[in-house]
Amino acid sequence: MTLSNQLRLLDQHGKSYSYQVKGERLWDVPSKACFNRDVFAAAHVVCDPAKMRDPTRDMAIDWDATLQYRRHLMGLGFGVAEAMDTAQRGMGMNWPTSLELIQRSVLQAKDFPGATVASGAGTDHLTDFSSLSLQDVINAYEQQISAIEACGGRIILMASRALAAIAKGPEDYIRVYDAVLRQVKEPVILHWLGDMFDPSLKGYWGQEQIDEAMQICLAVIVNNQSKIEGIKISLLDKAREIEMRRQLPATVKMYTGDDFNYPELIAGDDKGYSHALLGIFDVIAPAAAAALNALAVGDSDKYHAILAPTLPLARHIFTAPTQYYKAGIVFLAWLNGHQNHFSMLGGMQSARSIAHYCEVFSLADEAGLLDKPEVAAQRMALLGKSYGV
């Protein structure tokens, strides 16, 4: 260890302490991973701070760095879940910029045979809900779906803030989803995003109780199963996910969106398992690739040994208010040299405290996720100094 590997951090009480970077990685990244699960990493975007005059409004994207990160993920064997919540969709990223991102990402994937890009289609270009009708919501979904299909992209059907705002009950959700799913060209992945990620989606499916909402969602799936490849649920509740997984039609896959319990859910049990579409895979991709490769060859002990140390990091990054988890993901991408700054669309980097980032740093170190420990330590020290640590 060099002197640069020892630095000052803040604990959760705001007290400064000396931290010695371990910089140890007890697993190797496979040169060519083989998975027996369908796995997508929901990828973040890299902004261009030099072009942002108004951080709360400007869509200034560093396209080279953003696409290079997708190459990094695809090179490790992951599909990319594009223009989703992790990419600050609806929290900094608007629809026109999202479509450009999708188009660029789909083209990028052509360099990686077998790589899949599944992209978020929603209704987020609707911003005034005061006089909306259900047909307006259907039309909005169809507009985005058509644009994504035109560039050769697969569809992830995102939850709609507009629908949540105007729906009077479950029957409105059923009407909208039936109409939208009827016209998609290829089977889609549904996305049920919990209100811990987006408070405006509270009561989605027209029910406040999760058990009742799940039954409405299942009814939509059963009614349209030929048009549905799978469903991702992001409720951070493993029992709910397992319960729903066991009720799905045999042709419909469960994609875990549970960033708190993913190792157990992906490993599964004697009644089934979950595939994965996860924001946390953006930052733990090297570890996840090594673990999933071990799982595919039947070494479940190695799989759990690699992923277990990533769980404290994931649970900290996704701590409440959960919707600000993107800041931790971009922070780690910066620490690992994938981008040369720590700025975000909408200035979201300010949504977490310096003490939060200090713990992200130490937990990433514990999990062996600092690619170049000395560089990461230098950057962490630089950030700490800017906060007076």
mmCIF file of C-alpha atoms in Angstrom:
data_model
loop_
_atom_site.group_PDB
_atom_site.id
_atom_site.type_symbol
_atom_site.label_atom_id
_atom_site.label_comp_id
_atom_site.label_asym_id
_atom_site.label_seq_id
_atom_site.Cartn_x
_atom_site.Cartn_y
_atom_site.Cartn_z
ATOM 1 C CA MET A 1 0.000 0.000 0.000
ATOM 2 C CA THR A 2 1.129 3.541 -0.706
ATOM 3 C CA LEU A 3 0.353 6.674 1.241
ATOM 4 C CA SER A 4 -2.362 7.535 -1.279
ATOM 5 C CA ASN A 5 -4.267 4.446 -0.191
ATOM 6 C CA GLN A 6 -4.866 5.902 3.271
ATOM 7 C CA LEU A 7 -7.398 8.706 3.496
ATOM 8 C CA ARG A 8 -9.896 10.420 5.728
ATOM 9 C CA LEU A 9 -13.547 9.448 5.529
ATOM 10 C CA LEU A 10 -16.666 10.427 7.429
ATOM 11 C CA ASP A 11 -18.737 7.887 9.327
ATOM 12 C CA GLN A 12 -22.551 7.942 9.470
ATOM 13 C CA HIS A 13 -22.393 10.349 12.422
ATOM 14 C CA GLY A 14 -20.231 12.838 10.516
ATOM 15 C CA LYS A 15 -17.050 11.950 12.416
ATOM 16 C CA SER A 16 -13.771 11.853 10.509
ATOM 17 C CA TYR A 17 -11.661 8.688 10.630
ATOM 18 C CA SER A 18 -8.633 7.211 8.872
ATOM 19 C CA TYR A 19 -9.369 4.511 6.314
ATOM 20 C CA GLN A 20 -6.855 2.114 4.765
ATOM 21 C CA VAL A 21 -7.861 0.939 1.302
ATOM 22 C CA LYS A 22 -7.717 -2.845 0.934
ATOM 23 C CA GLY A 23 -7.836 -3.023 -2.847
ATOM 24 C CA GLU A 24 -8.306 -6.807 -2.826
ATOM 25 C CA ARG A 25 -10.305 -8.774 -5.362
ATOM 26 C CA LEU A 26 -10.778 -12.480 -4.596
ATOM 27 C CA TRP A 27 -12.319 -13.352 -7.963
ATOM 28 C CA ASP A 28 -11.392 -12.963 -11.610
ATOM 29 C CA VAL A 29 -13.490 -11.381 -14.320
ATOM 30 C CA PRO A 30 -14.158 -14.079 -16.933
ATOM 31 C CA SER A 31 -12.706 -13.361 -20.368
ATOM 32 C CA LYS A 32 -15.880 -14.716 -21.970
ATOM 33 C CA ALA A 33 -18.734 -15.165 -19.528
ATOM 34 C CA CYS A 34 -21.439 -17.773 -19.983
ATOM 35 C CA PHE A 35 -24.775 -17.195 -18.218
ATOM 36 C CA ASN A 36 -27.784 -19.441 -17.648
ATOM 37 C CA ARG A 37 -29.991 -16.493 -16.749
ATOM 38 C CA ASP A 38 -31.160 -13.606 -18.920
ATOM 39 C CA VAL A 39 -29.424 -10.597 -17.408
ATOM 40 C CA PHE A 40 -29.744 -6.887 -18.155
ATOM 41 C CA ALA A 41 -27.844 -4.058 -16.527
ATOM 42 C CA ALA A 42 -29.850 -0.834 -16.371
ATOM 43 C CA ALA A 43 -27.201 1.672 -17.448
ATOM 44 C CA HIS A 44 -26.595 5.243 -16.312
ATOM 45 C CA VAL A 45 -25.856 8.242 -18.524
ATOM 46 C CA VAL A 46 -22.812 10.499 -18.415
ATOM 47 C CA CYS A 47 -23.579 14.191 -18.704
ATOM 48 C CA ASP A 48 -21.289 16.859 -20.151
ATOM 49 C CA PRO A 49 -20.905 19.522 -17.437
ATOM 50 C CA ALA A 50 -19.102 21.883 -19.801
ATOM 51 C CA LYS A 51 -22.267 22.131 -21.904
ATOM 52 C CA MET A 52 -24.745 22.444 -19.038
ATOM 53 C CA ARG A 53 -25.734 26.052 -18.534
ATOM 54 C CA ASP A 54 -28.811 25.145 -16.504
ATOM 55 C CA PRO A 55 -28.259 21.781 -14.743
ATOM 56 C CA THR A 56 -31.958 21.525 -13.893
ATOM 57 C CA ARG A 57 -33.014 21.687 -17.543
ATOM 58 C CA ASP A 58 -30.225 21.102 -20.074
ATOM 59 C CA MET A 59 -29.924 17.674 -21.726
ATOM 60 C CA ALA A 60 -26.148 17.797 -22.176
ATOM 61 C CA ILE A 61 -24.948 14.222 -22.685
ATOM 62 C CA ASP A 62 -21.363 13.076 -23.114
ATOM 63 C CA TRP A 63 -22.205 10.579 -25.830
ATOM 64 C CA ASP A 64 -18.721 9.066 -26.083
ATOM 65 C CA ALA A 65 -18.501 8.251 -22.374
ATOM 66 C CA THR A 66 -22.141 7.138 -22.188
ATOM 67 C CA LEU A 67 -21.765 4.702 -25.084
ATOM 68 C CA GLN A 68 -18.372 3.500 -23.888
ATOM 69 C CA TYR A 69 -19.991 2.444 -20.628
ATOM 70 C CA ARG A 70 -22.488 0.374 -22.587
ATOM 71 C CA ARG A 71 -19.592 -1.249 -24.416
ATOM 72 C CA HIS A 72 -18.109 -2.070 -21.015
ATOM 73 C CA LEU A 73 -21.347 -3.770 -19.927
ATOM 74 C CA MET A 74 -21.877 -5.626 -23.205
ATOM 75 C CA GLY A 75 -18.260 -6.779 -23.161
ATOM 76 C CA LEU A 76 -18.933 -8.455 -19.826
ATOM 77 C CA GLY A 77 -21.896 -10.326 -21.326
ATOM 78 C CA PHE A 78 -24.798 -8.174 -20.125
ATOM 79 C CA GLY A 79 -27.777 -6.975 -22.052
ATOM 80 C CA VAL A 80 -28.474 -3.279 -21.576
ATOM 81 C CA ALA A 81 -31.769 -1.991 -20.206
ATOM 82 C CA GLU A 82 -31.753 1.376 -21.896
ATOM 83 C CA ALA A 83 -33.294 4.725 -20.997
ATOM 84 C CA MET A 84 -34.720 3.396 -17.751
ATOM 85 C CA ASP A 85 -34.877 4.800 -14.238
ATOM 86 C CA THR A 86 -31.108 4.315 -13.794
ATOM 87 C CA ALA A 87 -30.535 6.641 -16.757
ATOM 88 C CA GLN A 88 -32.505 9.309 -14.846
ATOM 89 C CA ARG A 89 -35.540 8.784 -17.042
ATOM 90 C CA GLY A 90 -38.120 11.250 -15.806
ATOM 91 C CA MET A 91 -35.605 12.627 -13.283
ATOM 92 C CA GLY A 92 -33.338 14.595 -15.600
ATOM 93 C CA MET A 93 -33.717 12.716 -18.915
ATOM 94 C CA ASN A 94 -36.563 13.671 -21.225
ATOM 95 C CA TRP A 95 -38.115 11.563 -23.994
ATOM 96 C CA PRO A 96 -36.368 13.131 -27.033
ATOM 97 C CA THR A 97 -32.947 12.593 -25.437
ATOM 98 C CA SER A 98 -33.971 9.107 -24.325
ATOM 99 C CA LEU A 99 -34.896 8.194 -27.892
ATOM 100 C CA GLU A 100 -31.535 9.401 -29.177
ATOM 101 C CA LEU A 101 -29.843 7.332 -26.470
ATOM 102 C CA ILE A 102 -31.848 4.261 -27.482
ATOM 103 C CA GLN A 103 -30.994 4.718 -31.150
ATOM 104 C CA ARG A 104 -27.288 5.091 -30.392
ATOM 105 C CA SER A 105 -27.269 2.137 -27.980
ATOM 106 C CA VAL A 106 -29.002 -0.190 -30.450
ATOM 107 C CA LEU A 107 -26.382 0.689 -33.055
ATOM 108 C CA GLN A 108 -23.595 0.138 -30.526
ATOM 109 C CA ALA A 109 -24.878 -3.364 -29.773
ATOM 110 C CA LYS A 110 -24.177 -4.447 -33.361
ATOM 111 C CA ASP A 111 -20.498 -4.657 -32.382
ATOM 112 C CA PHE A 112 -21.349 -7.319 -29.781
ATOM 113 C CA PRO A 113 -22.949 -10.409 -31.384
ATOM 114 C CA GLY A 114 -25.807 -11.638 -29.240
ATOM 115 C CA ALA A 115 -26.001 -8.474 -27.148
ATOM 116 C CA THR A 116 -29.532 -7.285 -26.421
ATOM 117 C CA VAL A 117 -30.778 -3.756 -25.835
ATOM 118 C CA ALA A 118 -34.238 -3.519 -24.300
ATOM 119 C CA SER A 119 -35.491 0.037 -23.994
ATOM 120 C CA GLY A 120 -38.017 1.868 -21.904
ATOM 121 C CA ALA A 121 -41.239 2.917 -23.626
ATOM 122 C CA GLY A 122 -43.490 5.064 -21.478
ATOM 123 C CA THR A 123 -45.610 8.190 -21.477
ATOM 124 C CA ASP A 124 -43.170 10.669 -19.951
ATOM 125 C CA HIS A 125 -43.561 13.220 -22.759
ATOM 126 C CA LEU A 126 -46.998 13.883 -21.243
ATOM 127 C CA THR A 127 -46.464 16.503 -18.558
ATOM 128 C CA ASP A 128 -49.872 18.108 -18.061
ATOM 129 C CA PHE A 129 -52.301 15.561 -16.599
ATOM 130 C CA SER A 130 -55.171 17.986 -16.011
ATOM 131 C CA SER A 131 -57.256 17.075 -19.061
ATOM 132 C CA LEU A 132 -55.817 13.735 -20.128
ATOM 133 C CA SER A 133 -57.974 10.819 -21.216
ATOM 134 C CA LEU A 134 -57.103 7.125 -21.200
ATOM 135 C CA GLN A 135 -56.867 7.303 -24.986
ATOM 136 C CA ASP A 136 -54.222 10.019 -24.621
ATOM 137 C CA VAL A 137 -52.189 7.631 -22.456
ATOM 138 C CA ILE A 138 -52.625 4.802 -24.965
ATOM 139 C CA ASN A 139 -51.552 7.113 -27.797
ATOM 140 C CA ALA A 140 -48.499 8.240 -25.839
ATOM 141 C CA TYR A 141 -47.407 4.654 -25.195
ATOM 142 C CA GLU A 142 -47.922 3.814 -28.866
ATOM 143 C CA GLN A 143 -45.866 6.816 -29.967
ATOM 144 C CA GLN A 144 -42.842 5.751 -27.945
ATOM 145 C CA ILE A 145 -43.225 2.074 -28.825
ATOM 146 C CA SER A 146 -43.354 2.903 -32.534
ATOM 147 C CA ALA A 147 -40.202 5.028 -32.302
ATOM 148 C CA ILE A 148 -38.261 2.299 -30.494
ATOM 149 C CA GLU A 149 -39.453 -0.451 -32.829
ATOM 150 C CA ALA A 150 -38.456 1.686 -35.822
ATOM 151 C CA CYS A 151 -34.802 1.621 -34.737
ATOM 152 C CA GLY A 152 -34.840 -2.121 -34.062
ATOM 153 C CA GLY A 153 -35.149 -1.947 -30.300
ATOM 154 C CA ARG A 154 -36.927 -4.299 -27.927
ATOM 155 C CA ILE A 155 -39.532 -2.861 -25.574
ATOM 156 C CA ILE A 156 -39.657 -2.569 -21.811
ATOM 157 C CA LEU A 157 -43.128 -1.211 -21.079
ATOM 158 C CA MET A 158 -42.557 1.270 -18.272
ATOM 159 C CA ALA A 159 -45.081 2.301 -15.639
ATOM 160 C CA SER A 160 -46.908 5.527 -16.505
ATOM 161 C CA ARG A 161 -47.126 8.513 -14.178
ATOM 162 C CA ALA A 162 -49.908 9.868 -16.386
ATOM 163 C CA LEU A 163 -51.955 6.689 -16.017
ATOM 164 C CA ALA A 164 -51.393 6.637 -12.257
ATOM 165 C CA ALA A 165 -52.644 10.236 -12.096
ATOM 166 C CA ILE A 166 -55.892 9.769 -14.041
ATOM 167 C CA ALA A 167 -56.921 6.123 -13.595
ATOM 168 C CA LYS A 168 -60.084 5.686 -11.547
ATOM 169 C CA GLY A 169 -59.500 2.026 -10.778
ATOM 170 C CA PRO A 170 -58.090 -1.317 -11.968
ATOM 171 C CA GLU A 171 -60.329 -1.418 -15.019
ATOM 172 C CA ASP A 172 -58.572 1.651 -16.447
ATOM 173 C CA TYR A 173 -55.186 -0.047 -16.151
ATOM 174 C CA ILE A 174 -56.546 -3.170 -17.813
ATOM 175 C CA ARG A 175 -58.011 -1.129 -20.658
ATOM 176 C CA VAL A 176 -54.776 0.758 -21.314
ATOM 177 C CA TYR A 177 -52.461 -2.246 -21.096
ATOM 178 C CA ASP A 178 -54.739 -4.446 -23.208
ATOM 179 C CA ALA A 179 -54.880 -1.777 -25.918
ATOM 180 C CA VAL A 180 -51.125 -1.140 -25.906
ATOM 181 C CA LEU A 181 -50.046 -4.782 -25.776
ATOM 182 C CA ARG A 182 -52.401 -5.725 -28.575
ATOM 183 C CA GLN A 183 -50.332 -3.796 -31.120
ATOM 184 C CA VAL A 184 -46.677 -4.444 -30.129
ATOM 185 C CA LYS A 185 -44.636 -6.236 -32.785
ATOM 186 C CA GLU A 186 -42.672 -8.469 -30.403
ATOM 187 C CA PRO A 187 -43.255 -9.646 -26.822
ATOM 188 C CA VAL A 188 -42.293 -7.007 -24.261
ATOM 189 C CA ILE A 189 -40.993 -6.885 -20.716
ATOM 190 C CA LEU A 190 -43.451 -5.203 -18.346
ATOM 191 C CA HIS A 191 -42.015 -3.028 -15.600
ATOM 192 C CA TRP A 192 -43.757 -2.583 -12.279
ATOM 193 C CA LEU A 193 -41.836 0.155 -10.488
ATOM 194 C CA GLY A 194 -42.634 0.558 -6.817
ATOM 195 C CA ASP A 195 -43.346 3.939 -5.240
ATOM 196 C CA MET A 196 -40.092 3.805 -3.284
ATOM 197 C CA PHE A 197 -38.438 4.499 -6.654
ATOM 198 C CA ASP A 198 -41.088 6.965 -7.817
ATOM 199 C CA PRO A 199 -43.665 8.254 -5.289
ATOM 200 C CA SER A 200 -45.998 9.310 -8.114
ATOM 201 C CA LEU A 201 -46.595 5.617 -8.889
ATOM 202 C CA LYS A 202 -48.205 4.877 -5.527
ATOM 203 C CA GLY A 203 -51.321 2.747 -5.951
ATOM 204 C CA TYR A 204 -50.279 1.474 -9.376
ATOM 205 C CA TRP A 205 -52.661 -1.053 -10.965
ATOM 206 C CA GLY A 206 -55.477 0.813 -9.207
ATOM 207 C CA GLN A 207 -54.915 -0.799 -5.822
ATOM 208 C CA GLU A 208 -53.200 0.461 -2.671
ATOM 209 C CA GLN A 209 -52.562 -3.045 -1.305
ATOM 210 C CA ILE A 210 -49.734 -4.936 -3.002
ATOM 211 C CA ASP A 211 -51.580 -8.280 -2.915
ATOM 212 C CA GLU A 212 -54.546 -6.797 -4.763
ATOM 213 C CA ALA A 213 -52.344 -4.864 -7.196
ATOM 214 C CA MET A 214 -50.474 -8.063 -7.985
ATOM 215 C CA GLN A 215 -53.678 -9.812 -8.977
ATOM 216 C CA ILE A 216 -54.559 -7.012 -11.421
ATOM 217 C CA CYS A 217 -51.065 -7.185 -12.902
ATOM 218 C CA LEU A 218 -51.317 -10.971 -13.219
ATOM 219 C CA ALA A 219 -54.696 -10.625 -14.927
ATOM 220 C CA VAL A 220 -53.127 -8.294 -17.508
ATOM 221 C CA ILE A 221 -50.326 -10.814 -18.073
ATOM 222 C CA VAL A 222 -52.684 -13.780 -18.457
ATOM 223 C CA ASN A 223 -54.884 -11.824 -20.861
ATOM 224 C CA ASN A 224 -51.880 -10.872 -23.013
ATOM 225 C CA GLN A 225 -49.320 -13.591 -22.394
ATOM 226 C CA SER A 226 -48.435 -14.039 -26.079
ATOM 227 C CA LYS A 227 -47.324 -10.388 -26.070
ATOM 228 C CA ILE A 228 -45.332 -10.551 -22.837
ATOM 229 C CA GLU A 229 -41.836 -12.031 -22.602
ATOM 230 C CA GLY A 230 -41.422 -11.235 -18.936
ATOM 231 C CA ILE A 231 -42.052 -8.827 -16.105
ATOM 232 C CA LYS A 232 -39.590 -6.912 -13.961
ATOM 233 C CA ILE A 233 -40.859 -5.958 -10.538
ATOM 234 C CA SER A 234 -39.026 -3.393 -8.423
ATOM 235 C CA LEU A 235 -40.718 -3.631 -5.033
ATOM 236 C CA LEU A 236 -37.645 -4.488 -2.898
ATOM 237 C CA ASP A 237 -39.673 -7.333 -1.347
ATOM 238 C CA LYS A 238 -38.351 -10.795 -2.122
ATOM 239 C CA ALA A 239 -41.395 -12.600 -0.706
ATOM 240 C CA ARG A 240 -43.706 -10.699 -3.076
ATOM 241 C CA GLU A 241 -41.482 -11.447 -6.021
ATOM 242 C CA ILE A 242 -41.344 -15.164 -5.267
ATOM 243 C CA GLU A 243 -45.081 -15.243 -4.740
ATOM 244 C CA MET A 244 -45.711 -13.588 -8.099
ATOM 245 C CA ARG A 245 -43.057 -15.653 -9.869
ATOM 246 C CA ARG A 246 -44.881 -18.836 -8.916
ATOM 247 C CA GLN A 247 -48.143 -17.525 -10.370
ATOM 248 C CA LEU A 248 -46.794 -16.455 -13.763
ATOM 249 C CA PRO A 249 -47.750 -18.383 -16.902
ATOM 250 C CA ALA A 250 -44.997 -20.826 -17.888
ATOM 251 C CA THR A 251 -44.060 -18.694 -20.913
ATOM 252 C CA VAL A 252 -43.515 -15.483 -18.924
ATOM 253 C CA LYS A 253 -40.202 -14.817 -17.158
ATOM 254 C CA MET A 254 -39.715 -13.033 -13.877
ATOM 255 C CA TYR A 255 -36.920 -10.433 -13.991
ATOM 256 C CA THR A 256 -35.857 -9.395 -10.541
ATOM 257 C CA GLY A 257 -35.579 -5.686 -9.938
ATOM 258 C CA ASP A 258 -34.820 -6.274 -6.250
ATOM 259 C CA ASP A 259 -31.530 -4.525 -5.550
ATOM 260 C CA PHE A 260 -31.698 -5.720 -1.933
ATOM 261 C CA ASN A 261 -32.025 -9.486 -2.470
ATOM 262 C CA TYR A 262 -30.813 -10.302 -5.995
ATOM 263 C CA PRO A 263 -28.349 -13.147 -5.191
ATOM 264 C CA GLU A 264 -31.055 -15.288 -3.586
ATOM 265 C CA LEU A 265 -33.698 -14.468 -6.184
ATOM 266 C CA ILE A 266 -31.467 -15.182 -9.172
ATOM 267 C CA ALA A 267 -30.193 -18.432 -7.641
ATOM 268 C CA GLY A 268 -33.803 -19.463 -7.042
ATOM 269 C CA ASP A 269 -35.188 -22.566 -5.395
ATOM 270 C CA ASP A 270 -36.665 -25.916 -6.390
ATOM 271 C CA LYS A 271 -39.750 -24.125 -7.749
ATOM 272 C CA GLY A 272 -37.985 -21.638 -10.001
ATOM 273 C CA TYR A 273 -35.713 -18.631 -10.238
ATOM 274 C CA SER A 274 -35.636 -15.046 -11.432
ATOM 275 C CA HIS A 275 -33.758 -13.585 -14.343
ATOM 276 C CA ALA A 276 -32.352 -10.101 -13.740
ATOM 277 C CA LEU A 277 -32.847 -6.512 -14.860
ATOM 278 C CA LEU A 278 -31.022 -4.481 -12.262
ATOM 279 C CA GLY A 279 -29.654 -1.007 -11.709
ATOM 280 C CA ILE A 280 -27.059 -2.350 -9.284
ATOM 281 C CA PHE A 281 -25.562 -4.429 -12.106
ATOM 282 C CA ASP A 282 -24.367 -1.127 -13.595
ATOM 283 C CA VAL A 283 -21.724 -0.845 -10.871
ATOM 284 C CA ILE A 284 -21.153 -4.451 -9.795
ATOM 285 C CA ALA A 285 -20.990 -5.757 -13.374
ATOM 286 C CA PRO A 286 -17.507 -7.349 -13.049
ATOM 287 C CA ALA A 287 -18.502 -9.196 -9.873
ATOM 288 C CA ALA A 288 -21.907 -10.131 -11.274
ATOM 289 C CA ALA A 289 -20.292 -11.515 -14.446
ATOM 290 C CA ALA A 290 -17.911 -13.666 -12.411
ATOM 291 C CA ALA A 291 -20.708 -14.866 -10.122
ATOM 292 C CA LEU A 292 -23.188 -15.626 -12.896
ATOM 293 C CA ASN A 293 -20.496 -17.490 -14.810
ATOM 294 C CA ALA A 294 -19.909 -19.632 -11.711
ATOM 295 C CA LEU A 295 -23.635 -20.267 -11.342
ATOM 296 C CA ALA A 296 -23.857 -21.383 -14.981
ATOM 297 C CA VAL A 297 -21.229 -24.080 -14.417
ATOM 298 C CA GLY A 298 -22.894 -25.292 -11.231
ATOM 299 C CA ASP A 299 -20.646 -23.638 -8.640
ATOM 300 C CA SER A 300 -23.288 -22.041 -6.446
ATOM 301 C CA ASP A 301 -20.883 -21.637 -3.527
ATOM 302 C CA LYS A 302 -18.614 -19.424 -5.614
ATOM 303 C CA TYR A 303 -21.636 -17.548 -6.948
ATOM 304 C CA HIS A 304 -22.795 -16.632 -3.446
ATOM 305 C CA ALA A 305 -19.244 -15.941 -2.200
ATOM 306 C CA ILE A 306 -18.739 -13.322 -4.913
ATOM 307 C CA LEU A 307 -22.131 -11.625 -4.624
ATOM 308 C CA ALA A 308 -22.563 -11.669 -0.831
ATOM 309 C CA PRO A 309 -20.072 -8.792 -0.258
ATOM 310 C CA THR A 310 -21.905 -6.671 -2.857
ATOM 311 C CA LEU A 311 -25.170 -6.720 -0.919
ATOM 312 C CA PRO A 312 -24.197 -4.188 1.805
ATOM 313 C CA LEU A 313 -23.087 -1.844 -0.973
ATOM 314 C CA ALA A 314 -26.331 -2.291 -2.932
ATOM 315 C CA ARG A 315 -28.506 -1.789 0.129
ATOM 316 C CA HIS A 316 -26.620 1.376 1.004
ATOM 317 C CA ILE A 317 -26.780 2.809 -2.521
ATOM 318 C CA PHE A 318 -30.531 2.101 -2.665
ATOM 319 C CA THR A 319 -31.314 3.346 0.829
ATOM 320 C CA ALA A 320 -34.260 5.722 1.214
ATOM 321 C CA PRO A 321 -35.001 8.059 -0.459
ATOM 322 C CA THR A 322 -34.448 5.244 -2.956
ATOM 323 C CA GLN A 323 -34.999 7.328 -6.096
ATOM 324 C CA TYR A 324 -31.609 8.976 -5.531
ATOM 325 C CA TYR A 325 -29.679 5.711 -5.887
ATOM 326 C CA LYS A 326 -28.444 6.922 -9.293
ATOM 327 C CA ALA A 327 -26.010 9.236 -7.530
ATOM 328 C CA GLY A 328 -24.174 6.292 -5.960
ATOM 329 C CA ILE A 329 -23.992 4.509 -9.301
ATOM 330 C CA VAL A 330 -22.495 7.504 -11.106
ATOM 331 C CA PHE A 331 -20.132 8.088 -8.167
ATOM 332 C CA LEU A 332 -18.674 4.583 -8.493
ATOM 333 C CA ALA A 333 -18.368 4.915 -12.269
ATOM 334 C CA TRP A 334 -16.277 8.035 -11.619
ATOM 335 C CA LEU A 335 -14.153 6.323 -8.963
ATOM 336 C CA ASN A 336 -13.430 3.496 -11.402
ATOM 337 C CA GLY A 337 -12.318 5.828 -14.171
ATOM 338 C CA HIS A 338 -15.251 5.376 -16.538
ATOM 339 C CA GLN A 339 -15.852 9.125 -16.543
ATOM 340 C CA ASN A 340 -13.718 12.110 -15.606
ATOM 341 C CA HIS A 341 -16.195 13.954 -13.393
ATOM 342 C CA PHE A 342 -18.961 13.411 -10.884
ATOM 343 C CA SER A 343 -21.723 15.614 -12.269
ATOM 344 C CA MET A 344 -25.248 14.465 -13.094
ATOM 345 C CA LEU A 345 -28.268 15.690 -14.986
ATOM 346 C CA GLY A 346 -30.381 17.864 -12.745
ATOM 347 C CA GLY A 347 -27.465 18.221 -10.332
ATOM 348 C CA MET A 348 -28.561 14.940 -8.730
ATOM 349 C CA GLN A 349 -25.095 14.299 -7.282
ATOM 350 C CA SER A 350 -26.118 16.733 -4.522
ATOM 351 C CA ALA A 351 -28.988 14.443 -3.449
ATOM 352 C CA ARG A 352 -26.649 12.339 -1.283
ATOM 353 C CA SER A 353 -24.314 13.471 1.478
ATOM 354 C CA ILE A 354 -20.537 13.220 1.654
ATOM 355 C CA ALA A 355 -20.948 10.721 4.498
ATOM 356 C CA HIS A 356 -23.111 8.596 2.167
ATOM 357 C CA TYR A 357 -20.416 8.656 -0.522
ATOM 358 C CA CYS A 358 -17.730 7.778 2.001
ATOM 359 C CA GLU A 359 -19.624 4.639 2.909
ATOM 360 C CA VAL A 360 -20.198 3.787 -0.754
ATOM 361 C CA PHE A 361 -16.425 3.994 -1.196
ATOM 362 C CA SER A 362 -15.574 1.729 1.745
ATOM 363 C CA LEU A 363 -18.277 -0.827 0.910
ATOM 364 C CA ALA A 364 -17.142 -0.966 -2.726
ATOM 365 C CA ASP A 365 -13.606 -1.584 -1.471
ATOM 366 C CA GLU A 366 -14.835 -4.407 0.788
ATOM 367 C CA ALA A 367 -16.581 -6.003 -2.208
ATOM 368 C CA GLY A 368 -13.487 -5.809 -4.425
ATOM 369 C CA LEU A 369 -15.170 -3.375 -6.788
ATOM 370 C CA LEU A 370 -12.472 -0.700 -7.029
ATOM 371 C CA ASP A 371 -10.813 -1.440 -10.370
ATOM 372 C CA LYS A 372 -7.799 0.785 -9.674
ATOM 373 C CA PRO A 373 -7.713 1.296 -5.890
ATOM 374 C CA GLU A 374 -5.071 4.038 -5.912
ATOM 375 C CA VAL A 375 -6.949 6.108 -8.497
ATOM 376 C CA ALA A 376 -10.211 5.599 -6.598
ATOM 377 C CA ALA A 377 -8.534 6.634 -3.336
ATOM 378 C CA GLN A 378 -7.151 9.794 -4.942
ATOM 379 C CA ARG A 379 -10.568 10.729 -6.284
ATOM 380 C CA MET A 380 -12.281 10.000 -2.976
ATOM 381 C CA ALA A 381 -9.718 12.149 -1.169
ATOM 382 C CA LEU A 382 -10.270 14.942 -3.677
ATOM 383 C CA LEU A 383 -14.031 14.825 -3.163
ATOM 384 C CA GLY A 384 -13.587 14.723 0.608
ATOM 385 C CA LYS A 385 -11.379 17.792 0.573
ATOM 386 C CA SER A 386 -13.972 19.702 -1.428
ATOM 387 C CA TYR A 387 -16.336 19.036 1.493
ATOM 388 C CA GLY A 388 -13.771 19.966 4.123
ATOM 389 C CA VAL A 389 -13.008 16.393 5.233
#
